Amino acid sequence: MIAIAWAFSFHRRRMPWRTVGFGLAIQLVVALALLRTAAGRAFFEGASALASGLTTYTGAGARFVFGPLMDTGFSIVTHVLPVIVFMGALFSVLFHLGVVQRVVAALAWVMTRTMRTSGAESLAAAANIFVGMVEAPLLVRPYIERMTRSELFVVMTTGMATVAGSVMVAYAGMLGADYAGHLLTASFLAAPGGVLLAKVMLPETETPATAAGAGADVPSPAANVIDAASAGAIAGLRLAGYVGALLLAFVALIALANDALAGAGAWVGVEGLTFQRVLGVGFAPLAWLMGVPAAEVTKVGSLLGLKTVLNEFLAYQELARWVADGSISRRAAVLSSYALCGFANFGSLAILLGGLGGLAPSRRGEIAALGLRSILTGTLATLMAGCWAGLLL
């Protein structure tokens, strides 16, 4: 993954060896601690219990709203999207109480001291573990206009390499609570991985304004806890509506594409040609690099392609279906959960351009110019997380 990032680097002769070395060291320590120790097993058990609890609490609210519809079987509308609304409210309350800022500041301090990244980019990278690509830059809003080009790229890449905590719980609900620890581990690995790969792709050639560090004491815009919960729920509702609309549109478009491809394939003598099959062949080598069993690389490759071309929610939905019917091995499913745990896709680029570009209008052109590379680098970061999992599981 590092070699691919270097091949697309803007400055191949300025390899940031310290950042690469310490970035890999941080990933190794995190991966070993969470995947190979008793403390790691306790972490996974705690994450599973937390995911189950949060899903149960969401269910109480959803049952109040949807009533008997909750008993008609699993549905994205009644069982998944409400999790996003509830988690939006919960994270907003935690932000108002200062919990998110303190945790983010601690993680950013580690990256700043070891990888020698600036305070602002480290804060944004750490924040992306817990919040989305639009919310994380709010922690460094005062610095965005003055960020170097390399810092700006780190902010973009780490947003693409991770997912918001609100949707992470939704994914755990789709796959099963025992996947919650893997999804959280994926984000802890992808954040330093995103920084590492972004610095390889676009090395620092200037002096950052926050080279000595930056504070994360961003005040909450809410007047009190109730106001914070209300604002978070509304933001979660917008995100849930966005996710629902995309799922509806893209599933329909995939059905249309599959019919068209099947017809074209039959015309040239290729039976069973589908959109997923085409993507699976193209992304199979990346699945193989992660350590996916050879018999399943095309299958996992189709998930990677679906996530990159469309979005990760669709890919997780497909993975959840395979997990439920037993048509994918446990190892392939777990490694897929790591590789899919990021927002890197073309739809996210529009969101990033609107969100980050809105915070720094003068940098909008640079954000657009770096957009495709941020998708590539974010994808490589999630694949790197999958590689660590494949190595240690």
Coordinates of C-alpha atoms in Angstrom, one line a residue:
M1 CA 0.0 0.0 0.0
I2 CA 2.9 2.3 0.8
A3 CA 4.5 1.5 -2.6
I4 CA 1.3 2.4 -4.4
A5 CA 1.1 5.7 -2.5
W6 CA 4.7 6.4 -3.3
A7 CA 4.1 5.6 -7.0
F8 CA 1.4 8.4 -7.1
S9 CA 3.4 10.8 -4.9
F10 CA 3.8 14.4 -5.8
H11 CA 7.4 14.4 -4.5
R12 CA 8.9 10.9 -4.7
R13 CA 12.3 12.1 -3.5
R14 CA 10.9 13.5 -0.2
M15 CA 10.0 10.2 1.4
P16 CA 8.9 11.0 5.1
W17 CA 10.8 8.1 6.7
R18 CA 10.1 9.1 10.3
T19 CA 6.3 9.4 9.7
V20 CA 6.3 6.1 7.8
G21 CA 8.3 4.3 10.5
F22 CA 6.4 5.6 13.5
G23 CA 3.1 5.3 11.7
L24 CA 3.7 1.6 11.1
A25 CA 4.9 1.2 14.7
I26 CA 1.7 2.7 16.0
Q27 CA -0.4 0.4 13.8
L28 CA 1.7 -2.6 14.9
V29 CA 1.3 -1.8 18.6
V30 CA -2.5 -1.1 18.2
A31 CA -3.0 -4.3 16.2
L32 CA -1.0 -6.5 18.6
A33 CA -2.7 -5.0 21.6
L34 CA -6.2 -5.4 20.3
L35 CA -5.9 -8.6 18.3
R36 CA -3.4 -10.7 20.3
T37 CA -3.7 -9.9 24.0
A38 CA -6.1 -10.6 26.9
A39 CA -6.7 -6.9 27.1
G40 CA -7.6 -7.0 23.4
R41 CA -10.1 -9.8 24.0
A42 CA -11.6 -7.7 26.8
F43 CA -11.8 -4.8 24.4
F44 CA -13.7 -6.9 21.9
E45 CA -16.1 -8.2 24.5
G46 CA -16.7 -4.7 25.7
A47 CA -17.2 -3.4 22.2
S48 CA -19.7 -6.2 21.5
A49 CA -21.6 -5.5 24.7
L50 CA -21.6 -1.7 24.0
A51 CA -22.9 -2.3 20.4
S52 CA -25.6 -4.6 21.6
G53 CA -26.6 -2.1 24.3
L54 CA -26.8 0.8 22.0
T55 CA -28.8 -1.2 19.5
T56 CA -31.2 -2.2 22.3
Y57 CA -31.6 1.5 23.3
T58 CA -32.2 2.5 19.7
G59 CA -34.8 -0.3 19.5
A60 CA -36.7 1.2 22.4
G61 CA -37.0 4.5 20.5
A62 CA -37.7 2.9 17.2
R63 CA -40.5 0.7 18.6
F64 CA -42.1 3.8 20.1
V65 CA -42.1 5.5 16.7
F66 CA -42.7 2.5 14.3
G67 CA -44.9 0.3 16.6
P68 CA -45.9 -3.0 15.1
L69 CA -43.7 -2.4 12.0
M70 CA -40.8 -3.5 14.3
D71 CA -42.2 -7.0 14.4
T72 CA -42.5 -7.5 10.6
G73 CA -38.9 -8.6 10.2
F74 CA -35.5 -6.9 9.6
S75 CA -35.7 -3.6 7.6
I76 CA -33.2 -0.9 6.9
V77 CA -35.7 1.7 7.7
T78 CA -36.8 0.4 11.1
H79 CA -33.6 -1.4 12.3
V80 CA -30.6 0.4 10.8
L81 CA -31.4 4.1 10.1
P82 CA -32.7 4.7 13.6
V83 CA -29.3 3.8 15.0
I84 CA -27.7 6.6 13.0
V85 CA -30.3 9.1 14.5
F86 CA -29.7 7.9 18.1
M87 CA -25.9 7.8 17.7
G88 CA -26.0 11.3 16.3
A89 CA -27.7 12.5 19.4
L90 CA -25.4 10.6 21.7
F91 CA -22.2 11.9 20.1
S92 CA -23.5 15.4 20.2
V93 CA -24.1 15.1 23.9
L94 CA -20.6 13.7 24.4
F95 CA -19.1 16.5 22.4
H96 CA -21.1 19.1 24.5
L97 CA -19.7 17.5 27.7
G98 CA -16.2 17.7 26.3
V99 CA -15.6 13.9 26.3
V100 CA -14.9 13.7 22.6
Q101 CA -12.4 16.6 22.7
R102 CA -10.4 15.1 25.5
V103 CA -10.1 11.6 23.9
V104 CA -9.2 13.2 20.5
A105 CA -6.6 15.5 22.1
A106 CA -4.9 12.5 23.8
L107 CA -4.7 10.5 20.5
A108 CA -3.5 13.5 18.6
W109 CA -0.7 14.1 21.1
V110 CA 0.6 10.6 20.4
M111 CA 0.7 11.2 16.6
T112 CA 2.3 14.6 17.0
R113 CA 5.1 13.4 19.3
T114 CA 5.9 10.2 17.3
M115 CA 5.0 10.9 13.6
R116 CA 6.0 14.6 13.8
T117 CA 2.8 15.7 12.2
S118 CA 1.4 19.1 13.0
G119 CA -1.1 19.7 15.8
A120 CA -4.0 20.6 13.5
E121 CA -3.7 17.6 11.1
S122 CA -3.2 15.2 14.1
L123 CA -6.4 16.5 15.8
A124 CA -8.4 16.1 12.6
A125 CA -7.0 12.6 12.1
A126 CA -7.8 11.5 15.6
A127 CA -11.3 13.1 15.5
N128 CA -12.1 11.1 12.3
I129 CA -12.0 7.9 14.4
F130 CA -15.2 9.0 16.2
V131 CA -17.0 11.6 14.0
G132 CA -17.6 12.0 10.3
M133 CA -15.5 13.8 7.6
V134 CA -17.7 16.9 7.9
E135 CA -17.6 17.1 11.7
A136 CA -13.9 16.3 12.3
P137 CA -12.6 19.5 10.6
L138 CA -14.7 21.6 12.9
L139 CA -12.1 20.8 15.6
V140 CA -9.4 22.6 13.5
R141 CA -11.7 25.2 11.9
P142 CA -9.5 28.2 12.9
Y143 CA -6.4 26.6 11.2
I144 CA -7.9 25.3 7.9
E145 CA -7.4 28.5 5.9
R146 CA -3.7 28.6 6.9
M147 CA -3.0 24.8 6.5
T148 CA -0.2 23.7 4.2
R149 CA -1.3 21.7 1.2
S150 CA 0.1 18.6 2.8
E151 CA -1.9 19.2 6.0
L152 CA -5.1 19.8 4.0
F153 CA -4.6 16.5 2.2
V154 CA -4.2 14.7 5.6
V155 CA -7.5 16.1 6.8
M156 CA -9.1 14.9 3.5
T157 CA -7.5 11.5 3.5
T158 CA -8.3 10.6 7.2
G159 CA -11.9 11.6 6.5
M160 CA -12.0 9.1 3.6
A161 CA -10.1 6.4 5.6
T162 CA -12.6 6.2 8.5
V163 CA -16.3 6.2 9.2
A164 CA -18.3 8.1 11.7
G165 CA -19.1 6.4 15.0
S166 CA -22.8 6.8 14.4
V167 CA -22.7 4.6 11.2
M168 CA -20.1 2.2 12.7
V169 CA -22.7 1.1 15.3
A170 CA -25.2 0.7 12.4
Y171 CA -22.7 -1.6 10.6
A172 CA -22.2 -3.6 13.7
G173 CA -25.9 -4.0 14.0
M174 CA -26.1 -5.3 10.4
L175 CA -23.1 -7.8 10.7
G176 CA -23.6 -8.8 14.4
A177 CA -22.4 -7.3 17.7
D178 CA -19.2 -9.5 17.6
Y179 CA -18.0 -7.4 14.7
A180 CA -18.1 -4.2 16.7
G181 CA -14.5 -4.7 18.0
H182 CA -13.2 -5.3 14.5
L183 CA -14.9 -2.1 13.2
L184 CA -13.5 0.0 16.0
T185 CA -10.0 -1.6 15.6
A186 CA -10.2 -0.8 11.8
S187 CA -10.7 2.9 12.6
F188 CA -7.9 3.0 15.1
L189 CA -5.6 1.4 12.5
A190 CA -6.8 3.5 9.5
A191 CA -6.3 6.9 11.2
P192 CA -2.5 6.7 11.5
G193 CA -2.5 4.7 8.3
G194 CA -4.2 7.5 6.5
V195 CA -1.8 10.1 7.9
L196 CA 1.2 7.9 6.9
L197 CA 0.0 7.3 3.3
A198 CA -1.1 11.0 2.9
K199 CA 2.4 12.1 3.8
V200 CA 3.9 9.7 1.3
M201 CA 1.5 10.8 -1.4
L202 CA 2.0 14.5 -0.6
P203 CA 5.1 15.1 1.6
E204 CA 5.3 18.3 3.7
T205 CA 7.4 21.0 2.0
E206 CA 6.3 24.0 4.1
T207 CA 6.3 24.9 7.8
P208 CA 2.9 24.3 9.4
A209 CA 1.5 27.0 11.6
T210 CA 0.7 24.4 14.3
A211 CA 3.9 22.5 14.1
A212 CA 4.2 22.9 17.9
G213 CA 0.7 21.6 18.6
A214 CA -2.9 22.7 18.6
G215 CA -5.6 22.7 21.2
A216 CA -8.9 20.8 21.0
D217 CA -10.8 22.9 23.3
V218 CA -13.6 23.7 20.8
P219 CA -16.8 24.9 22.6
S220 CA -20.1 23.2 22.0
P221 CA -22.6 25.4 20.1
A222 CA -25.4 23.9 22.1
A223 CA -26.9 25.8 25.1
N224 CA -27.3 22.6 27.2
V225 CA -27.4 18.8 27.0
I226 CA -31.0 18.8 25.8
D227 CA -30.1 21.3 23.0
A228 CA -27.1 19.1 22.1
A229 CA -29.2 16.0 21.9
S230 CA -31.8 17.7 19.8
A231 CA -29.2 19.1 17.4
G232 CA -27.5 15.7 17.1
A233 CA -30.7 13.9 16.5
I234 CA -31.6 16.3 13.7
A235 CA -28.1 15.9 12.1
G236 CA -28.5 12.2 12.4
L237 CA -31.8 12.3 10.7
R238 CA -30.3 14.2 7.8
L239 CA -27.5 11.6 7.5
A240 CA -30.1 8.7 7.8
G241 CA -32.2 10.3 5.1
Y242 CA -29.1 10.7 2.9
V243 CA -28.1 7.0 3.4
G244 CA -31.7 5.8 2.8
A245 CA -32.0 7.8 -0.4
L246 CA -28.6 6.6 -1.7
L247 CA -29.4 2.9 -0.9
L248 CA -32.7 3.2 -2.8
A249 CA -31.2 4.8 -5.8
F250 CA -28.0 2.8 -6.1
V251 CA -29.7 -0.6 -5.5
A252 CA -32.1 0.2 -8.3
L253 CA -29.3 1.4 -10.5
I254 CA -27.3 -1.8 -9.9
A255 CA -30.3 -3.9 -10.9
L256 CA -30.6 -1.9 -14.1
A257 CA -26.8 -2.2 -14.7
N258 CA -27.0 -6.0 -14.1
D259 CA -29.8 -6.5 -16.6
A260 CA -27.9 -4.4 -19.2
L261 CA -24.6 -6.3 -18.5
A262 CA -26.4 -9.7 -18.6
G263 CA -27.9 -8.8 -22.0
A264 CA -24.6 -7.6 -23.3
G265 CA -22.8 -10.7 -22.0
A266 CA -25.3 -13.1 -23.5
W267 CA -24.8 -11.3 -26.9
V268 CA -21.1 -12.0 -26.8
G269 CA -21.4 -15.4 -25.2
V270 CA -20.6 -14.6 -21.6
E271 CA -23.3 -15.9 -19.3
G272 CA -24.0 -14.4 -15.8
L273 CA -22.2 -11.1 -16.3
T274 CA -23.1 -8.7 -13.5
F275 CA -21.8 -5.4 -12.1
Q276 CA -20.5 -7.2 -9.0
R277 CA -18.7 -9.8 -11.0
V278 CA -16.9 -7.1 -13.0
L279 CA -15.8 -5.3 -9.9
G280 CA -14.9 -8.6 -8.2
V281 CA -12.3 -9.4 -10.9
G282 CA -10.9 -5.9 -10.9
F283 CA -10.4 -5.7 -7.1
A284 CA -9.5 -9.4 -6.5
P285 CA -5.7 -8.7 -6.3
L286 CA -6.3 -6.3 -3.4
A287 CA -8.4 -8.8 -1.6
W288 CA -5.6 -11.4 -2.1
L289 CA -3.0 -9.0 -0.6
M290 CA -5.0 -8.7 2.6
G291 CA -4.9 -12.5 3.1
V292 CA -8.4 -13.4 1.9
P293 CA -8.6 -17.1 1.0
A294 CA -8.0 -17.6 -2.7
A295 CA -11.4 -19.1 -3.4
E296 CA -13.1 -15.9 -2.1
V297 CA -10.9 -13.1 -3.5
T298 CA -13.3 -12.4 -6.3
K299 CA -16.2 -12.3 -3.9
V300 CA -14.5 -9.9 -1.5
G301 CA -13.2 -7.9 -4.5
S302 CA -16.8 -7.3 -5.5
L303 CA -17.4 -5.7 -2.1
L304 CA -14.3 -3.5 -2.4
G305 CA -15.4 -2.4 -5.8
L306 CA -19.0 -1.8 -4.6
K307 CA -17.7 0.3 -1.7
T308 CA -15.4 2.4 -3.8
V309 CA -17.6 3.0 -6.8
L310 CA -20.9 3.4 -4.9
N311 CA -20.6 3.4 -1.1
E312 CA -19.6 1.3 1.9
F313 CA -23.2 1.0 3.2
L314 CA -24.2 -1.1 0.2
A315 CA -21.1 -3.2 0.6
Y316 CA -21.8 -3.9 4.3
Q317 CA -25.4 -4.7 3.4
E318 CA -24.2 -7.3 0.9
L319 CA -21.6 -8.6 3.4
A320 CA -24.3 -8.9 6.1
R321 CA -26.4 -11.0 3.8
W322 CA -23.5 -13.3 3.1
V323 CA -22.7 -13.6 6.8
A324 CA -26.3 -14.4 7.6
D325 CA -26.6 -17.2 5.0
G326 CA -23.2 -18.6 5.6
S327 CA -22.0 -18.1 2.0
I328 CA -18.7 -16.4 3.1
S329 CA -16.0 -17.7 5.5
R330 CA -15.5 -16.1 8.9
R331 CA -11.9 -15.0 7.9
A332 CA -13.0 -13.4 4.6
A333 CA -15.9 -11.7 6.4
V334 CA -13.7 -10.2 9.1
L335 CA -11.1 -9.0 6.7
S336 CA -13.8 -7.4 4.6
S337 CA -15.2 -5.6 7.6
Y338 CA -11.8 -3.9 8.0
A339 CA -11.3 -3.0 4.3
L340 CA -14.8 -1.6 4.0
C341 CA -14.6 0.6 7.1
G342 CA -14.0 4.0 5.4
F343 CA -15.9 6.7 3.5
A344 CA -13.6 6.6 0.5
N345 CA -15.9 6.7 -2.5
F346 CA -17.0 9.2 -5.2
G347 CA -20.1 10.2 -3.4
S348 CA -18.1 11.2 -0.3
L349 CA -16.0 13.5 -2.4
A350 CA -19.0 15.7 -3.0
I351 CA -19.8 15.7 0.7
L352 CA -16.2 16.6 1.5
L353 CA -16.1 19.3 -1.0
G354 CA -19.2 20.9 0.4
G355 CA -18.3 20.4 4.1
L356 CA -14.6 21.2 4.1
G357 CA -14.9 23.7 1.2
G358 CA -17.6 25.5 3.2
L359 CA -15.2 25.9 6.2
A360 CA -12.4 27.2 3.9
P361 CA -13.9 28.7 0.7
S362 CA -10.5 30.0 -0.5
R363 CA -9.1 26.4 -0.5
R364 CA -12.1 24.9 -2.4
G365 CA -10.1 24.6 -5.6
E366 CA -7.3 22.7 -3.8
I367 CA -9.8 20.4 -2.2
A368 CA -11.3 19.6 -5.6
A369 CA -7.9 19.1 -7.2
L370 CA -6.8 16.6 -4.4
G371 CA -10.2 14.8 -4.3
L372 CA -9.4 11.8 -6.4
R373 CA -6.1 11.2 -4.7
S374 CA -7.8 11.4 -1.3
I375 CA -10.2 8.6 -2.4
L376 CA -7.2 6.5 -3.5
T377 CA -5.2 7.2 -0.3
G378 CA -8.2 6.6 1.9
T379 CA -8.9 3.3 0.2
L380 CA -5.3 2.2 0.6
A381 CA -5.5 3.1 4.4
T382 CA -8.5 0.8 4.9
L383 CA -6.8 -2.0 2.9
M384 CA -3.7 -1.5 5.1
A385 CA -5.9 -2.0 8.1
G386 CA -7.2 -5.2 6.5
C387 CA -3.6 -6.3 5.9
W388 CA -2.7 -5.9 9.6
A389 CA -5.8 -8.0 10.5
G390 CA -4.9 -10.6 7.9
L391 CA -1.4 -10.8 9.3
L392 CA -2.4 -11.2 12.9
L393 CA -5.7 -13.1 12.8

